[in-house]
């Protein structure tokens, strides 16, 4: 009996170093291309949230003004009917036509500006308030309009504090 020894070449399974480097380079290229799109999408979502919050708060200011004009909210002769602070929208005010009823509440809570940079300030302080007479910020004696305090530019190249 003759013993035949076959010459078998052993092929190693796995990846070579060059194949791994090429794969990593392609992966890095894909990630670097996708990163700006993820950042723009995140910014777009925050902008949509800002629009929604501004709409809700401005709607609450308008509802307060309408209630004051309808006589549901007691106001002085010199008052213009706008809420004195944002907190008044969330805390509520007495119904002057029926004091036994619950307070008139226009917001469940004061939302936080999604572009507020300082986490230590209250939700109310993240907004810039403009009074009926045009004064802004801490000098405002009533809430006629609300905007973001952020001076960052939006995707539309408009600063958020002008929205």
PDB file of N, CA and C in Angstrom, residues 4 8 18 28-29 31-32 34-35 43-44 47 49 83-84 100-101 107 110 124:
ATOM      1  N   UNK A   4      -0.289   8.056  -0.083  1.00  0.00           N
ATOM      2  CA  UNK A   4      -0.179   9.286  -0.862  1.00  0.00           C
ATOM      3  C   UNK A   4      -0.362  10.489   0.057  1.00  0.00           C
ATOM      4  N   UNK A   8      -1.643  20.005   0.489  1.00  0.00           N
ATOM      5  CA  UNK A   8      -2.790  20.895   0.650  1.00  0.00           C
ATOM      6  C   UNK A   8      -2.298  22.254   1.117  1.00  0.00           C
ATOM      7  N   UNK A  18      -5.009  45.053   5.327  1.00  0.00           N
ATOM      8  CA  UNK A  18      -5.380  46.011   4.282  1.00  0.00           C
ATOM      9  C   UNK A  18      -6.902  46.043   4.124  1.00  0.00           C
ATOM     10  N   UNK A  28     -15.614  55.397   8.029  1.00  0.00           N
ATOM     11  CA  UNK A  28     -15.351  56.772   8.476  1.00  0.00           C
ATOM     12  C   UNK A  28     -15.889  57.780   7.470  1.00  0.00           C
ATOM     13  N   UNK A  29     -15.791  57.482   6.203  1.00  0.00           N
ATOM     14  CA  UNK A  29     -16.317  58.361   5.164  1.00  0.00           C
ATOM     15  C   UNK A  29     -17.842  58.465   5.257  1.00  0.00           C
ATOM     16  N   UNK A  31     -19.712  57.930   7.950  1.00  0.00           N
ATOM     17  CA  UNK A  31     -20.071  58.638   9.187  1.00  0.00           C
ATOM     18  C   UNK A  31     -19.843  60.135   9.041  1.00  0.00           C
ATOM     19  N   UNK A  32     -18.747  60.524   8.431  1.00  0.00           N
ATOM     20  CA  UNK A  32     -18.477  61.958   8.272  1.00  0.00           C
ATOM     21  C   UNK A  32     -19.474  62.607   7.311  1.00  0.00           C
ATOM     22  N   UNK A  34     -22.675  61.616   7.061  1.00  0.00           N
ATOM     23  CA  UNK A  34     -23.982  61.593   7.714  1.00  0.00           C
ATOM     24  C   UNK A  34     -24.078  62.557   8.895  1.00  0.00           C
ATOM     25  N   UNK A  35     -22.971  62.913   9.509  1.00  0.00           N
ATOM     26  CA  UNK A  35     -22.984  63.760  10.703  1.00  0.00           C
ATOM     27  C   UNK A  35     -23.653  65.114  10.484  1.00  0.00           C
ATOM     28  N   UNK A  43     -31.392  70.184  14.807  1.00  0.00           N
ATOM     29  CA  UNK A  43     -31.695  71.619  14.878  1.00  0.00           C
ATOM     30  C   UNK A  43     -33.099  71.896  14.350  1.00  0.00           C
ATOM     31  N   UNK A  44     -33.479  71.218  13.297  1.00  0.00           N
ATOM     32  CA  UNK A  44     -34.815  71.387  12.729  1.00  0.00           C
ATOM     33  C   UNK A  44     -35.889  70.970  13.747  1.00  0.00           C
ATOM     34  N   UNK A  47     -36.207  73.653  16.318  1.00  0.00           N
ATOM     35  CA  UNK A  47     -36.911  74.805  15.752  1.00  0.00           C
ATOM     36  C   UNK A  47     -38.415  74.559  15.692  1.00  0.00           C
ATOM     37  N   UNK A  49     -40.061  72.655  17.725  1.00  0.00           N
ATOM     38  CA  UNK A  49     -40.501  72.744  19.114  1.00  0.00           C
ATOM     39  C   UNK A  49     -40.627  74.206  19.544  1.00  0.00           C
ATOM     40  N   UNK A  83     -51.722  89.923  30.181  1.00  0.00           N
ATOM     41  CA  UNK A  83     -51.274  89.344  31.461  1.00  0.00           C
ATOM     42  C   UNK A  83     -50.059  90.082  32.013  1.00  0.00           C
ATOM     43  N   UNK A  84     -49.981  90.225  33.336  1.00  0.00           N
ATOM     44  CA  UNK A  84     -48.841  90.937  33.926  1.00  0.00           C
ATOM     45  C   UNK A  84     -47.524  90.169  33.767  1.00  0.00           C
ATOM     46  N   UNK A 100     -66.767  81.800  42.593  1.00  0.00           N
ATOM     47  CA  UNK A 100     -66.857  80.454  43.155  1.00  0.00           C
ATOM     48  C   UNK A 100     -66.250  79.417  42.201  1.00  0.00           C
ATOM     49  N   UNK A 101     -66.194  79.751  40.931  1.00  0.00           N
ATOM     50  CA  UNK A 101     -65.609  78.823  39.964  1.00  0.00           C
ATOM     51  C   UNK A 101     -64.099  78.765  40.135  1.00  0.00           C
ATOM     52  N   UNK A 107     -52.321  78.335  30.497  1.00  0.00           N
ATOM     53  CA  UNK A 107     -51.226  77.414  30.178  1.00  0.00           C
ATOM     54  C   UNK A 107     -51.103  76.392  31.297  1.00  0.00           C
ATOM     55  N   UNK A 110     -45.327  76.809  32.091  1.00  0.00           N
ATOM     56  CA  UNK A 110     -44.520  77.649  31.212  1.00  0.00           C
ATOM     57  C   UNK A 110     -43.451  76.745  30.594  1.00  0.00           C
ATOM     58  N   UNK A 124     -39.515  80.452  32.908  1.00  0.00           N
ATOM     59  CA  UNK A 124     -40.026  81.787  32.598  1.00  0.00           C
ATOM     60  C   UNK A 124     -38.911  82.723  32.142  1.00  0.00           C
TER      61      UNK A 124
END
